[in-house]
PDB file of C-alpha atoms and ligand atoms in Angstrom:
ATOM      1  CA  UNK A   1      96.689  60.108 180.989  1.00 58.00           C
ATOM      2  CA  UNK A   2      94.972  63.220 182.429  1.00 68.00           C
ATOM      3  CA  UNK A   3      92.914  63.565 179.252  1.00 72.00           C
ATOM      4  CA  UNK A   4      91.673  59.988 179.642  1.00 89.00           C
ATOM      5  CA  UNK A   5      90.748  60.573 183.294  1.00 95.00           C
ATOM      6  CA  UNK A   6      88.789  63.681 182.311  1.00 94.00           C
ATOM      7  CA  UNK A   7      86.732  61.483 179.970  1.00 93.00           C
ATOM      8  CA  UNK A   8      85.725  59.372 182.973  1.00 94.00           C
ATOM      9  CA  UNK A   9      85.054  62.306 185.306  1.00 96.00           C
ATOM     10  CA  UNK A  10      83.015  64.308 182.803  1.00 96.00           C
ATOM     11  CA  UNK A  11      79.439  63.012 182.399  1.00 96.00           C
ATOM     12  CA  UNK A  12      77.984  62.914 178.909  1.00 95.00           C
ATOM     13  CA  UNK A  13      74.811  65.016 178.846  1.00 96.00           C
ATOM     14  CA  UNK A  14      71.694  63.499 177.300  1.00 97.00           C
ATOM     15  CA  UNK A  15      70.272  65.395 174.331  1.00 95.00           C
ATOM     16  CA  UNK A  16      67.722  67.921 175.671  1.00 97.00           C
ATOM     17  CA  UNK A  17      65.716  70.322 173.557  1.00 97.00           C
ATOM     18  CA  UNK A  18      66.786  73.904 174.407  1.00 97.00           C
ATOM     19  CA  UNK A  19      64.335  76.030 176.423  1.00 98.00           C
ATOM     20  CA  UNK A  20      62.292  78.325 174.225  1.00 98.00           C
ATOM     21  CA  UNK A  21      62.506  81.829 175.767  1.00 98.00           C
ATOM     22  CA  UNK A  22      59.368  83.724 176.795  1.00 98.00           C
ATOM     23  CA  UNK A  23      58.428  87.114 178.201  1.00 98.00           C
ATOM     24  CA  UNK A  24      55.722  88.543 180.443  1.00 97.00           C
ATOM     25  CA  UNK A  25      54.705  91.720 182.212  1.00 95.00           C
ATOM     26  CA  UNK A  26      55.024  91.833 185.999  1.00 92.00           C
ATOM     27  CA  UNK A  27      52.524  93.491 188.328  1.00 85.00           C
ATOM     28  CA  UNK A  28      54.995  96.424 188.395  1.00 86.00           C
ATOM     29  CA  UNK A  29      54.541  96.832 184.610  1.00 92.00           C
ATOM     30  CA  UNK A  30      58.131  95.761 183.912  1.00 95.00           C
ATOM     31  CA  UNK A  31      58.839  93.291 181.090  1.00 96.00           C
ATOM     32  CA  UNK A  32      60.564  90.087 182.093  1.00 97.00           C
ATOM     33  CA  UNK A  33      62.460  87.664 179.879  1.00 98.00           C
ATOM     34  CA  UNK A  34      62.972  84.008 180.833  1.00 98.00           C
ATOM     35  CA  UNK A  35      65.764  82.356 178.869  1.00 98.00           C
ATOM     36  CA  UNK A  36      68.286  79.552 179.029  1.00 98.00           C
ATOM     37  CA  UNK A  37      71.748  80.414 180.315  1.00 98.00           C
ATOM     38  CA  UNK A  38      74.703  79.075 178.343  1.00 97.00           C
ATOM     39  CA  UNK A  39      77.489  77.308 180.183  1.00 97.00           C
ATOM     40  CA  UNK A  40      79.923  80.168 179.524  1.00 97.00           C
ATOM     41  CA  UNK A  41      77.540  82.622 181.253  1.00 98.00           C
ATOM     42  CA  UNK A  42      77.588  80.651 184.534  1.00 98.00           C
ATOM     43  CA  UNK A  43      80.411  82.757 186.092  1.00 98.00           C
ATOM     44  CA  UNK A  44      78.178  85.825 185.586  1.00 98.00           C
ATOM     45  CA  UNK A  45      75.520  84.165 187.747  1.00 98.00           C
ATOM     46  CA  UNK A  46      77.943  82.903 190.397  1.00 98.00           C
ATOM     47  CA  UNK A  47      79.035  86.399 191.362  1.00 98.00           C
ATOM     48  CA  UNK A  48      75.425  87.374 192.175  1.00 98.00           C
ATOM     49  CA  UNK A  49      74.620  84.109 193.981  1.00 98.00           C
ATOM     50  CA  UNK A  50      77.698  84.298 196.241  1.00 98.00           C
ATOM     51  CA  UNK A  51      76.525  87.236 198.444  1.00 97.00           C
ATOM     52  CA  UNK A  52      73.298  85.338 199.206  1.00 98.00           C
ATOM     53  CA  UNK A  53      75.317  82.613 200.939  1.00 97.00           C
ATOM     54  CA  UNK A  54      75.392  84.996 203.892  1.00 93.00           C
ATOM     55  CA  UNK A  55      71.676  85.831 203.996  1.00 94.00           C
ATOM     56  CA  UNK A  56      70.019  83.675 206.642  1.00 91.00           C
ATOM     57  CA  UNK A  57      66.549  85.126 206.140  1.00 92.00           C
ATOM     58  CA  UNK A  58      64.072  82.892 204.317  1.00 95.00           C
ATOM     59  CA  UNK A  59      66.743  80.173 203.918  1.00 96.00           C
ATOM     60  CA  UNK A  60      68.577  82.129 201.226  1.00 97.00           C
ATOM     61  CA  UNK A  61      71.877  80.809 202.683  1.00 96.00           C
ATOM     62  CA  UNK A  62      71.002  77.123 202.260  1.00 97.00           C
ATOM     63  CA  UNK A  63      69.476  77.561 198.830  1.00 98.00           C
ATOM     64  CA  UNK A  64      72.224  79.878 197.534  1.00 98.00           C
ATOM     65  CA  UNK A  65      74.982  77.493 198.716  1.00 98.00           C
ATOM     66  CA  UNK A  66      73.365  74.627 196.879  1.00 98.00           C
ATOM     67  CA  UNK A  67      72.706  76.681 193.754  1.00 98.00           C
ATOM     68  CA  UNK A  68      76.327  77.860 193.782  1.00 98.00           C
ATOM     69  CA  UNK A  69      77.574  74.259 193.951  1.00 98.00           C
ATOM     70  CA  UNK A  70      75.180  73.107 191.226  1.00 98.00           C
ATOM     71  CA  UNK A  71      76.107  75.947 188.876  1.00 98.00           C
ATOM     72  CA  UNK A  72      79.829  75.505 189.463  1.00 98.00           C
ATOM     73  CA  UNK A  73      79.461  71.744 188.949  1.00 98.00           C
ATOM     74  CA  UNK A  74      77.610  72.411 185.704  1.00 98.00           C
ATOM     75  CA  UNK A  75      80.234  74.923 184.545  1.00 98.00           C
ATOM     76  CA  UNK A  76      83.063  72.477 185.229  1.00 98.00           C
ATOM     77  CA  UNK A  77      81.271  69.484 183.672  1.00 97.00           C
ATOM     78  CA  UNK A  78      80.650  67.738 186.968  1.00 98.00           C
ATOM     79  CA  UNK A  79      76.844  67.645 186.855  1.00 98.00           C
ATOM     80  CA  UNK A  80      74.674  65.484 184.645  1.00 98.00           C
ATOM     81  CA  UNK A  81      71.814  66.809 182.497  1.00 98.00           C
ATOM     82  CA  UNK A  82      71.322  70.153 184.217  1.00 98.00           C
ATOM     83  CA  UNK A  83      69.586  73.155 182.657  1.00 98.00           C
ATOM     84  CA  UNK A  84      69.672  76.713 183.998  1.00 98.00           C
ATOM     85  CA  UNK A  85      67.182  79.494 183.248  1.00 98.00           C
ATOM     86  CA  UNK A  86      67.578  83.187 184.082  1.00 98.00           C
ATOM     87  CA  UNK A  87      64.798  85.691 184.621  1.00 98.00           C
ATOM     88  CA  UNK A  88      65.871  89.196 183.614  1.00 98.00           C
ATOM     89  CA  UNK A  89      64.215  92.587 183.891  1.00 98.00           C
ATOM     90  CA  UNK A  90      65.845  94.968 181.439  1.00 97.00           C
ATOM     91  CA  UNK A  91      68.959  92.794 181.557  1.00 98.00           C
ATOM     92  CA  UNK A  92      69.010  92.762 185.366  1.00 98.00           C
ATOM     93  CA  UNK A  93      69.063  89.355 187.059  1.00 98.00           C
ATOM     94  CA  UNK A  94      65.736  88.836 188.890  1.00 98.00           C
ATOM     95  CA  UNK A  95      65.701  85.048 189.432  1.00 98.00           C
ATOM     96  CA  UNK A  96      67.519  81.820 188.627  1.00 98.00           C
ATOM     97  CA  UNK A  97      65.924  78.390 188.271  1.00 98.00           C
ATOM     98  CA  UNK A  98      67.569  75.092 187.529  1.00 98.00           C
ATOM     99  CA  UNK A  99      66.679  71.447 187.305  1.00 98.00           C
ATOM    100  CA  UNK A 100      67.652  68.292 185.519  1.00 98.00           C
ATOM    101  CA  UNK A 101      66.383  65.340 183.587  1.00 98.00           C
ATOM    102  CA  UNK A 102      66.593  62.043 185.503  1.00 98.00           C
ATOM    103  CA  UNK A 103      65.384  60.015 182.524  1.00 98.00           C
ATOM    104  CA  UNK A 104      63.288  60.811 179.434  1.00 97.00           C
ATOM    105  CA  UNK A 105      60.052  60.594 181.458  1.00 98.00           C
ATOM    106  CA  UNK A 106      61.166  62.015 184.803  1.00 98.00           C
ATOM    107  CA  UNK A 107      62.315  65.530 185.635  1.00 98.00           C
ATOM    108  CA  UNK A 108      63.842  66.856 188.831  1.00 98.00           C
ATOM    109  CA  UNK A 109      63.483  70.382 190.110  1.00 98.00           C
ATOM    110  CA  UNK A 110      66.653  71.698 191.726  1.00 98.00           C
ATOM    111  CA  UNK A 111      66.229  75.342 192.840  1.00 98.00           C
ATOM    112  CA  UNK A 112      64.439  78.647 192.498  1.00 98.00           C
ATOM    113  CA  UNK A 113      66.201  81.776 193.734  1.00 98.00           C
ATOM    114  CA  UNK A 114      64.571  85.213 193.562  1.00 98.00           C
ATOM    115  CA  UNK A 115      66.776  88.331 193.599  1.00 98.00           C
ATOM    116  CA  UNK A 116      63.834  90.780 193.471  1.00 96.00           C
ATOM    117  CA  UNK A 117      61.169  90.299 196.162  1.00 96.00           C
ATOM    118  CA  UNK A 118      57.459  90.942 196.204  1.00 94.00           C
ATOM    119  CA  UNK A 119      56.766  90.592 192.458  1.00 94.00           C
ATOM    120  CA  UNK A 120      56.274  86.798 192.244  1.00 95.00           C
ATOM    121  CA  UNK A 121      59.283  86.547 189.917  1.00 97.00           C
ATOM    122  CA  UNK A 122      60.243  83.355 191.770  1.00 98.00           C
ATOM    123  CA  UNK A 123      56.776  81.911 191.192  1.00 98.00           C
ATOM    124  CA  UNK A 124      56.913  82.798 187.486  1.00 97.00           C
ATOM    125  CA  UNK A 125      60.414  81.315 187.190  1.00 98.00           C
ATOM    126  CA  UNK A 126      59.254  78.061 188.780  1.00 98.00           C
ATOM    127  CA  UNK A 127      56.244  77.914 186.432  1.00 98.00           C
ATOM    128  CA  UNK A 128      58.572  78.426 183.457  1.00 98.00           C
ATOM    129  CA  UNK A 129      60.739  75.483 184.419  1.00 98.00           C
ATOM    130  CA  UNK A 130      57.732  73.226 184.955  1.00 98.00           C
ATOM    131  CA  UNK A 131      56.458  74.246 181.531  1.00 98.00           C
ATOM    132  CA  UNK A 132      59.879  73.269 180.131  1.00 98.00           C
ATOM    133  CA  UNK A 133      59.729  69.819 181.801  1.00 98.00           C
ATOM    134  CA  UNK A 134      56.232  68.991 180.544  1.00 98.00           C
ATOM    135  CA  UNK A 135      55.845  70.825 177.238  1.00 98.00           C
ATOM    136  CA  UNK A 136      59.331  70.599 175.782  1.00 98.00           C
ATOM    137  CA  UNK A 137      61.155  67.742 177.510  1.00 98.00           C
ATOM    138  CA  UNK A 138      58.021  65.562 177.582  1.00 98.00           C
ATOM    139  CA  UNK A 139      58.345  64.471 181.210  1.00 98.00           C
ATOM    140  CA  UNK A 140      55.361  62.820 182.923  1.00 98.00           C
ATOM    141  CA  UNK A 141      56.340  63.927 186.390  1.00 98.00           C
ATOM    142  CA  UNK A 142      58.747  66.275 188.180  1.00 98.00           C
ATOM    143  CA  UNK A 143      60.190  65.581 191.648  1.00 98.00           C
ATOM    144  CA  UNK A 144      60.223  68.625 193.895  1.00 98.00           C
ATOM    145  CA  UNK A 145      61.162  69.610 197.455  1.00 98.00           C
ATOM    146  CA  UNK A 146      60.940  72.848 199.413  1.00 98.00           C
ATOM    147  CA  UNK A 147      63.699  74.139 201.646  1.00 96.00           C
ATOM    148  CA  UNK A 148      61.758  77.125 202.949  1.00 96.00           C
ATOM    149  CA  UNK A 149      58.208  77.833 204.140  1.00 96.00           C
ATOM    150  CA  UNK A 150      57.744  80.305 201.256  1.00 97.00           C
ATOM    151  CA  UNK A 151      58.822  77.585 198.840  1.00 97.00           C
ATOM    152  CA  UNK A 152      56.387  75.145 200.457  1.00 98.00           C
ATOM    153  CA  UNK A 153      53.542  77.660 200.018  1.00 97.00           C
ATOM    154  CA  UNK A 154      54.490  78.406 196.436  1.00 98.00           C
ATOM    155  CA  UNK A 155      54.975  74.814 195.200  1.00 98.00           C
ATOM    156  CA  UNK A 156      53.278  72.265 197.495  1.00 98.00           C
ATOM    157  CA  UNK A 157      50.184  74.331 198.259  1.00 97.00           C
ATOM    158  CA  UNK A 158      49.679  76.383 195.079  1.00 98.00           C
ATOM    159  CA  UNK A 159      50.191  73.374 192.736  1.00 98.00           C
ATOM    160  CA  UNK A 160      48.614  70.847 195.160  1.00 98.00           C
ATOM    161  CA  UNK A 161      51.605  68.518 194.771  1.00 98.00           C
ATOM    162  CA  UNK A 162      51.339  64.810 195.447  1.00 98.00           C
ATOM    163  CA  UNK A 163      53.511  63.051 198.024  1.00 98.00           C
ATOM    164  CA  UNK A 164      56.229  60.714 196.737  1.00 98.00           C
ATOM    165  CA  UNK A 165      57.701  60.220 200.173  1.00 98.00           C
ATOM    166  CA  UNK A 166      59.112  56.810 199.263  1.00 98.00           C
ATOM    167  CA  UNK A 167      61.495  58.562 196.834  1.00 98.00           C
ATOM    168  CA  UNK A 168      64.453  60.373 198.436  1.00 98.00           C
ATOM    169  CA  UNK A 169      65.074  63.639 196.582  1.00 98.00           C
ATOM    170  CA  UNK A 170      68.586  64.416 195.355  1.00 97.00           C
ATOM    171  CA  UNK A 171      68.534  67.554 197.511  1.00 97.00           C
ATOM    172  CA  UNK A 172      69.588  66.091 200.837  1.00 96.00           C
ATOM    173  CA  UNK A 173      67.721  62.813 200.511  1.00 97.00           C
ATOM    174  CA  UNK A 174      64.528  64.321 201.910  1.00 98.00           C
ATOM    175  CA  UNK A 175      61.111  62.909 200.916  1.00 98.00           C
ATOM    176  CA  UNK A 176      59.999  64.028 197.450  1.00 98.00           C
ATOM    177  CA  UNK A 177      56.803  65.647 196.225  1.00 98.00           C
ATOM    178  CA  UNK A 178      55.641  65.361 192.644  1.00 98.00           C
ATOM    179  CA  UNK A 179      54.055  67.584 190.056  1.00 98.00           C
ATOM    180  CA  UNK A 180      52.266  65.330 187.585  1.00 98.00           C
ATOM    181  CA  UNK A 181      51.217  66.375 184.095  1.00 98.00           C
ATOM    182  CA  UNK A 182      47.580  66.321 185.238  1.00 98.00           C
ATOM    183  CA  UNK A 183      48.259  68.659 188.175  1.00 98.00           C
ATOM    184  CA  UNK A 184      50.275  70.960 185.953  1.00 98.00           C
ATOM    185  CA  UNK A 185      47.489  71.149 183.378  1.00 98.00           C
ATOM    186  CA  UNK A 186      45.058  72.095 186.154  1.00 98.00           C
ATOM    187  CA  UNK A 187      47.365  74.882 187.339  1.00 97.00           C
ATOM    188  CA  UNK A 188      48.187  76.223 183.879  1.00 97.00           C
ATOM    189  CA  UNK A 189      45.453  78.831 183.522  1.00 96.00           C
ATOM    190  CA  UNK A 190      46.119  80.455 186.901  1.00 96.00           C
ATOM    191  CA  UNK A 191      49.869  80.007 187.473  1.00 96.00           C
ATOM    192  CA  UNK A 192      51.610  79.867 184.087  1.00 97.00           C
ATOM    193  CA  UNK A 193      51.948  83.121 182.180  1.00 96.00           C
ATOM    194  CA  UNK A 194      54.106  84.453 179.353  1.00 97.00           C
ATOM    195  CA  UNK A 195      54.234  84.803 175.586  1.00 97.00           C
ATOM    196  CA  UNK A 196      56.395  83.618 172.729  1.00 98.00           C
ATOM    197  CA  UNK A 197      58.263  84.638 170.709  1.00 98.00           C
ATOM    198  CA  UNK A 198      60.121  87.248 172.719  1.00 98.00           C
ATOM    199  CA  UNK A 199      60.336  90.553 170.808  1.00 97.00           C
ATOM    200  CA  UNK A 200      63.894  90.664 169.362  1.00 98.00           C
ATOM    201  CA  UNK A 201      64.910  93.864 171.179  1.00 97.00           C
ATOM    202  CA  UNK A 202      63.923  92.371 174.570  1.00 97.00           C
ATOM    203  CA  UNK A 203      65.768  89.117 173.908  1.00 98.00           C
ATOM    204  CA  UNK A 204      68.875  90.889 172.628  1.00 98.00           C
ATOM    205  CA  UNK A 205      68.981  93.059 175.734  1.00 98.00           C
ATOM    206  CA  UNK A 206      68.730  89.978 177.967  1.00 98.00           C
ATOM    207  CA  UNK A 207      71.386  88.085 176.024  1.00 98.00           C
ATOM    208  CA  UNK A 208      73.774  91.029 175.838  1.00 98.00           C
ATOM    209  CA  UNK A 209      74.687  90.877 179.548  1.00 97.00           C
ATOM    210  CA  UNK A 210      73.394  89.579 182.854  1.00 98.00           C
ATOM    211  CA  UNK A 211      73.303  92.808 184.841  1.00 98.00           C
ATOM    212  CA  UNK A 212      73.568  92.854 188.666  1.00 98.00           C
ATOM    213  CA  UNK A 213      70.367  92.601 190.722  1.00 98.00           C
ATOM    214  CA  UNK A 214      69.369  96.130 191.764  1.00 97.00           C
ATOM    215  CA  UNK A 215      67.820  95.241 195.133  1.00 96.00           C
ATOM    216  CA  UNK A 216      68.960  91.770 196.235  1.00 97.00           C
ATOM    217  CA  UNK A 217      68.294  90.360 199.717  1.00 96.00           C
ATOM    218  CA  UNK A 218      71.087  91.381 202.086  1.00 93.00           C
ATOM    219  CA  UNK A 219      72.340  89.949 205.388  1.00 87.00           C
ATOM    220  CA  UNK A 220      70.946  91.262 208.665  1.00 79.00           C
ATOM    221  CA  UNK A 221      73.138  93.881 210.325  1.00 71.00           C
ATOM    222  CA  UNK A 222      73.930  91.459 213.164  1.00 65.00           C
ATOM    223  CA  UNK A 223      74.685  88.079 211.576  1.00 58.00           C
ATOM    224  CA  UNK A 224      73.652  85.128 213.739  1.00 60.00           C
ATOM    225  CA  UNK A 225      72.447  87.600 216.363  1.00 61.00           C
ATOM    226  CA  UNK A 226      70.040  85.218 218.013  1.00 54.00           C
ATOM    227  CA  UNK A 227      72.566  82.394 218.280  1.00 60.00           C
ATOM    228  CA  UNK A 228      75.331  84.611 219.590  1.00 59.00           C
ATOM    229  CA  UNK A 229      73.086  86.244 222.161  1.00 57.00           C
ATOM    230  CA  UNK A 230      72.611  82.834 223.740  1.00 59.00           C
ATOM    231  CA  UNK A 231      76.326  82.567 224.543  1.00 66.00           C
ATOM    232  CA  UNK A 232      76.862  86.267 225.178  1.00 67.00           C
ATOM    233  CA  UNK A 233      74.198  87.405 227.635  1.00 66.00           C
ATOM    234  CA  UNK A 234      75.728  90.875 227.994  1.00 67.00           C
ATOM    235  CA  UNK A 235      75.790  91.186 224.161  1.00 68.00           C
ATOM    236  CA  UNK A 236      79.338  92.569 224.259  1.00 75.00           C
ATOM    237  CA  UNK A 237      80.491  90.599 221.216  1.00 72.00           C
ATOM    238  CA  UNK A 238      77.382  91.698 219.357  1.00 71.00           C
ATOM    239  CA  UNK A 239      77.985  95.394 220.097  1.00 76.00           C
ATOM    240  CA  UNK A 240      81.640  95.146 219.015  1.00 79.00           C
ATOM    241  CA  UNK A 241      80.615  93.412 215.821  1.00 77.00           C
ATOM    242  CA  UNK A 242      77.987  96.058 215.076  1.00 79.00           C
ATOM    243  CA  UNK A 243      80.460  98.920 215.664  1.00 82.00           C
ATOM    244  CA  UNK A 244      82.920  97.220 213.335  1.00 83.00           C
ATOM    245  CA  UNK A 245      80.268  96.854 210.643  1.00 80.00           C
ATOM    246  CA  UNK A 246      79.346 100.506 211.039  1.00 82.00           C
ATOM    247  CA  UNK A 247      83.020 101.494 210.748  1.00 82.00           C
ATOM    248  CA  UNK A 248      83.197 102.677 214.391  1.00 76.00           C
ATOM    249  CA  UNK A 249      85.905 100.240 215.476  1.00 67.00           C
ATOM    250  CA  UNK A 250      87.404 102.938 217.718  1.00 70.00           C
ATOM    251  CA  UNK A 251      84.370 102.416 220.014  1.00 63.00           C
ATOM    252  CA  UNK A 252      85.177  98.711 220.338  1.00 60.00           C
TER     253      UNK A 252
HETATM  254  C1  COA B   1      60.772  80.991 197.270  1.00 76.98           C
HETATM  255  C2  COA B   1      60.986  82.195 196.358  1.00 76.98           C
HETATM  256  C3  COA B   1      61.670  81.729 195.080  1.00 76.98           C
HETATM  257  C4  COA B   1      59.623  82.789 196.008  1.00 76.98           C
HETATM  258  O1  COA B   1      59.845  83.921 195.203  1.00 76.98           O
HETATM  259  P1  COA B   1      58.601  84.892 194.789  1.00 76.98           P
HETATM  260  O2  COA B   1      57.508  84.064 194.246  1.00 76.98           O
HETATM  261  O3  COA B   1      59.181  85.921 193.900  1.00 76.98           O
HETATM  262  O4  COA B   1      58.071  85.500 196.150  1.00 76.98           O
HETATM  263  P2  COA B   1      58.802  86.501 197.186  1.00 76.98           P
HETATM  264  O5  COA B   1      59.899  85.747 197.852  1.00 76.98           O
HETATM  265  O6  COA B   1      59.152  87.797 196.572  1.00 76.98           O
HETATM  266  O7  COA B   1      57.633  86.757 198.193  1.00 76.98           O
HETATM  267  C5  COA B   1      57.203  85.764 199.101  1.00 76.98           C
HETATM  268  C6  COA B   1      56.237  86.396 200.058  1.00 76.98           C
HETATM  269  O8  COA B   1      56.909  87.385 200.823  1.00 76.98           O
HETATM  270  C7  COA B   1      56.337  88.670 200.611  1.00 76.98           C
HETATM  271  N1  COA B   1      57.335  89.721 200.385  1.00 76.98           N
HETATM  272  C8  COA B   1      57.211  90.755 199.584  1.00 76.98           C
HETATM  273  N2  COA B   1      58.279  91.526 199.607  1.00 76.98           N
HETATM  274  C9  COA B   1      59.098  90.969 200.431  1.00 76.98           C
HETATM  275  C10 COA B   1      60.372  91.323 200.860  1.00 76.98           C
HETATM  276  N3  COA B   1      61.009  92.429 200.451  1.00 76.98           N
HETATM  277  N4  COA B   1      60.952  90.510 201.722  1.00 76.98           N
HETATM  278  C11 COA B   1      60.322  89.405 202.136  1.00 76.98           C
HETATM  279  N5  COA B   1      59.109  89.032 201.741  1.00 76.98           N
HETATM  280  C12 COA B   1      58.507  89.812 200.903  1.00 76.98           C
HETATM  281  C13 COA B   1      55.546  88.540 199.362  1.00 76.98           C
HETATM  282  O9  COA B   1      54.470  89.446 199.422  1.00 76.98           O
HETATM  283  C14 COA B   1      55.115  87.116 199.351  1.00 76.98           C
HETATM  284  O10 COA B   1      53.950  86.915 200.075  1.00 76.98           O
HETATM  285  P3  COA B   1      52.778  86.006 199.460  1.00 76.98           P
HETATM  286  O11 COA B   1      53.305  84.599 199.460  1.00 76.98           O
HETATM  287  O12 COA B   1      51.644  86.206 200.391  1.00 76.98           O
HETATM  288  O13 COA B   1      52.540  86.492 198.078  1.00 76.98           O
HETATM  289  C15 COA B   1      61.856  83.287 197.048  1.00 76.98           C
HETATM  290  O14 COA B   1      61.254  83.633 198.275  1.00 76.98           O
HETATM  291  C16 COA B   1      63.272  82.838 197.333  1.00 76.98           C
HETATM  292  O15 COA B   1      64.140  82.912 196.465  1.00 76.98           O
HETATM  293  N6  COA B   1      63.519  82.385 198.571  1.00 76.98           N
HETATM  294  C17 COA B   1      64.822  81.922 199.015  1.00 76.98           C
HETATM  295  C18 COA B   1      65.207  80.631 198.360  1.00 76.98           C
HETATM  296  C19 COA B   1      64.113  79.600 198.425  1.00 76.98           C
HETATM  297  O16 COA B   1      63.531  79.331 199.450  1.00 76.98           O
HETATM  298  N7  COA B   1      63.859  78.990 197.258  1.00 76.98           N
HETATM  299  C20 COA B   1      62.885  77.949 197.124  1.00 76.98           C
HETATM  300  C21 COA B   1      63.457  76.684 197.624  1.00 76.98           C
HETATM  301  S1  COA B   1      62.202  75.483 197.762  1.00 76.98           S
END
């Protein structure tokens, strides 16, 4: 009985060509590998996404919560036609991107999450997934939304996306934007970088283990400080919380 129910609950993924890994050099001189993540590696990603649920800055909390749910859904066979790519620097996790195929001609961008800031790893990761949609999966168009102003700058402005406001995006039902094949081809020379094949030693290092991000975004010392201050004009609760975080609870 339970086995039969699982057959109903578990979607059957459409055949999708696997992402062909690539590598590039960052402005810092470090080599980066972009590769597909297998389903059994998802728990390795989840443990690095989870701390970002508590980072309000730059909407990391919203994006990380959604990425966590998407990855967990994928891991437990509760998500249809999702792919996940990891960006790794010397094995270390630098970014995650995911998306899915809506139908053989239409792709959907889910999320881009950067664990290392200031190197455009997020931008490169996004470019890699768009390349996957157009060059390997053969999509004509990809539906995209931004949850943060940085995301809006990176995708809507840099790629000059077209409005598809009549189409609600799967991420919260908000109006969609679209990257068409024509727009992508125009952006290729300036925004899409990387080489194939990946030298074997680089790829092996990346596949061996997803190592923890060395400098991930962290929560502010006073979580929700602004909101709490509104209801606590003398800031007493805020001071107590700060002392507790600093291990000085005897002052509280
Ligand atoms: C959107 C995102 C993927 C872009 O990643 P990225 O291309 O690697 O860019 P960064 O986030 O490192 O940098 C963004 C800007 O902040 C600046 N910056 C640099 N170091 C920074 C730091 N330590 N903290 C904050 N900003 C920094 C960068 O210089 C950059 O400015 P620019 O746009 O003028 O180049 C990333 O910001 C992110 O993961 N944000 C949270 C989740 C999110 O919003 N995802 C997209 C959903 S639509």
